[in-house]
Amino acid sequence: MPTNHYQKKDSDWCHPCDCYLEGSLSSSCDQQTGQCQCRPGVIGRRCDQCANPFAQVHISGCQIVYNGCPKSFHSGVWWGETVFGGSAVQQCPPGADGQASRYCDQDVGWALPDMFNCVSQTFAQLKDVFGNASNFISSNSVFFRPIYPVTTNACRCPKGFTGMQKSYECDTEVDLCYSSPCGHHGTCMPREGGYTCLCLPGYTGVNCEVNMLSGHCVDGVCRHGSHCTSIRSATSAMLSSMPRSLASRLPSTTSLETGGFTCSNCTRSLYHTSTCELRARRFAKGSFLTFPALKQRHRMLLKISFATRTSDGLLLYNGRYNDKHDFISLEIVDGAVVFSFNLGDDTTRVAASLPHGVDDGDWHTVTVDYLHRVVLNVPSELLKNHDALIDEAFPILLLFTRRCASHRATCNRFLDLTGPLQVGGLPSLPEGRRVQQQDFFGCIADLYIDHKFIDLNS
């Protein structure tokens, strides 16, 4: 009989030992009982369990589960099937009911930076709640109490992401427009981690829920010192201030409006919206606007309009001022528009130009559609329809370390923008000549990020 098989009592068949690789000393087992040769602290016929219920099987024996976010790729979490309804593959620790599962991803581990938030949770097994005087903790659907309370690690995906195969991998983006949050008065545009509603004229609000034509005043809808005034009140004030001789000449059908509102004390111009948001500003040397950093890591859509008569200038920059962190920038260099980004290694630059340059004083609009995706080949249909926009393809060999070999590892593949977003200039030039210019001379208008209008008076 082979050493990696055994024969059960009262059976004529040989069965494989199936010893757990990390918990056993060899692939052979006792040919009568099937017991594998376990490492110190490891138990079970296959050597796949630890005597300590709060430890996990490792190549060197049993190790206590880390508290916090471990940097080792070999980490585990015990999940109670009775509480969470998971698929059971391991027995629970002694004293607990039900089954449990242990999850461990050797390629990814639990320590991917910023891909998700690691939080500490206390898991417990369901116990008989009747006839027991112990204090109980209640959830929305079940009562349970800790038998062996353990602080372990769980990973929570950011909004808009989930895992296709394993929930903690956060490798699948969810289209948050599926529920039609914008209703009948707007168009939903999905973005990373959320959505943006493009409202019809006369509607505003996050979900286009505010009707400016027939609705009522809403707190905060009018910006920058302007006041929300109902159209009925405005019409009444106009009639009361009208000379009696003129008012008597109005037709008898004249009546007050029944709804709607407007923003008063607001400058009326082409560069202000109906809610008194500023669409355009003029920039000169030393002037710039500062906004919170962009949080997008995989994809984003930037749209900006500008007018200038100088051949060089900085439209926007997001990142720190050293040469060790990620950044994006949009510049005008020698009359051409240049978009640059860095994911931690080399800087990539993409340029677009016009025959006579963009420094002619006219308004120009630039749209940057950033999408992080590995393209292994270019479909022929895409080449056919966009042959003028796609350069000749050529093979690229990417060499990654073992830690970066998995397509789920970060390893300088995503944007991590930690500095502020600055528009129209910078207080100082970043190190390493990441950008060519510090200032912008001209006008900037209609800045959109993922279809969302950015108020330049913020």
GROMACS .gro file of N, CA and C in nm, residues 11 13 49 97 156 161 213 286 303 317 367 399 411 433 439:
model
   45
   11SER      N    1  -1.295  -0.225   0.559
   11SER     CA    2  -1.306  -0.175   0.422
   11SER      C    3  -1.195  -0.236   0.338
   13TRP      N    4  -1.100  -0.093   0.053
   13TRP     CA    5  -1.052   0.014  -0.035
   13TRP      C    6  -0.946   0.097   0.033
   49GLN      N    7  -0.624   2.170   1.185
   49GLN     CA    8  -0.683   2.251   1.290
   49GLN      C    9  -0.577   2.281   1.395
   97ASP      N   10  -2.132   2.648   1.932
   97ASP     CA   11  -2.223   2.570   1.850
   97ASP      C   12  -2.199   2.596   1.703
  156ARG      N   13  -1.390   4.596   0.490
  156ARG     CA   14  -1.513   4.656   0.439
  156ARG      C   15  -1.481   4.734   0.313
  161PHE      N   16  -1.832   4.930  -0.431
  161PHE     CA   17  -1.748   4.817  -0.469
  161PHE      C   18  -1.787   4.694  -0.388
  213LEU      N   19  -3.960   7.570  -1.041
  213LEU     CA   20  -4.069   7.633  -1.116
  213LEU      C   21  -4.202   7.627  -1.043
  286GLY      N   22  -0.003   8.427  -0.895
  286GLY     CA   23  -0.021   8.410  -0.751
  286GLY      C   24  -0.163   8.377  -0.708
  303LYS      N   25  -1.374   6.790  -1.687
  303LYS     CA   26  -1.410   6.879  -1.797
  303LYS      C   27  -1.389   7.022  -1.752
  317TYR      N   28  -0.397   7.098  -1.063
  317TYR     CA   29  -0.298   7.004  -1.010
  317TYR      C   30  -0.356   6.940  -0.886
  367THR      N   31  -1.173   6.780  -2.216
  367THR     CA   32  -1.233   6.670  -2.141
  367THR      C   33  -1.129   6.560  -2.124
  399LEU      N   34   0.702   4.341  -1.559
  399LEU     CA   35   0.762   4.249  -1.464
  399LEU      C   36   0.726   4.294  -1.324
  411CYS      N   37   0.034   4.789  -0.577
  411CYS     CA   38   0.164   4.801  -0.644
  411CYS      C   39   0.165   4.909  -0.752
  433ARG      N   40   1.019   6.882  -1.098
  433ARG     CA   41   0.961   6.942  -1.219
  433ARG      C   42   0.844   6.858  -1.271
  439ASP      N   43   0.165   7.925  -1.250
  439ASP     CA   44   0.051   8.016  -1.257
  439ASP      C   45  -0.025   7.997  -1.387
   0.00000   0.00000   0.00000
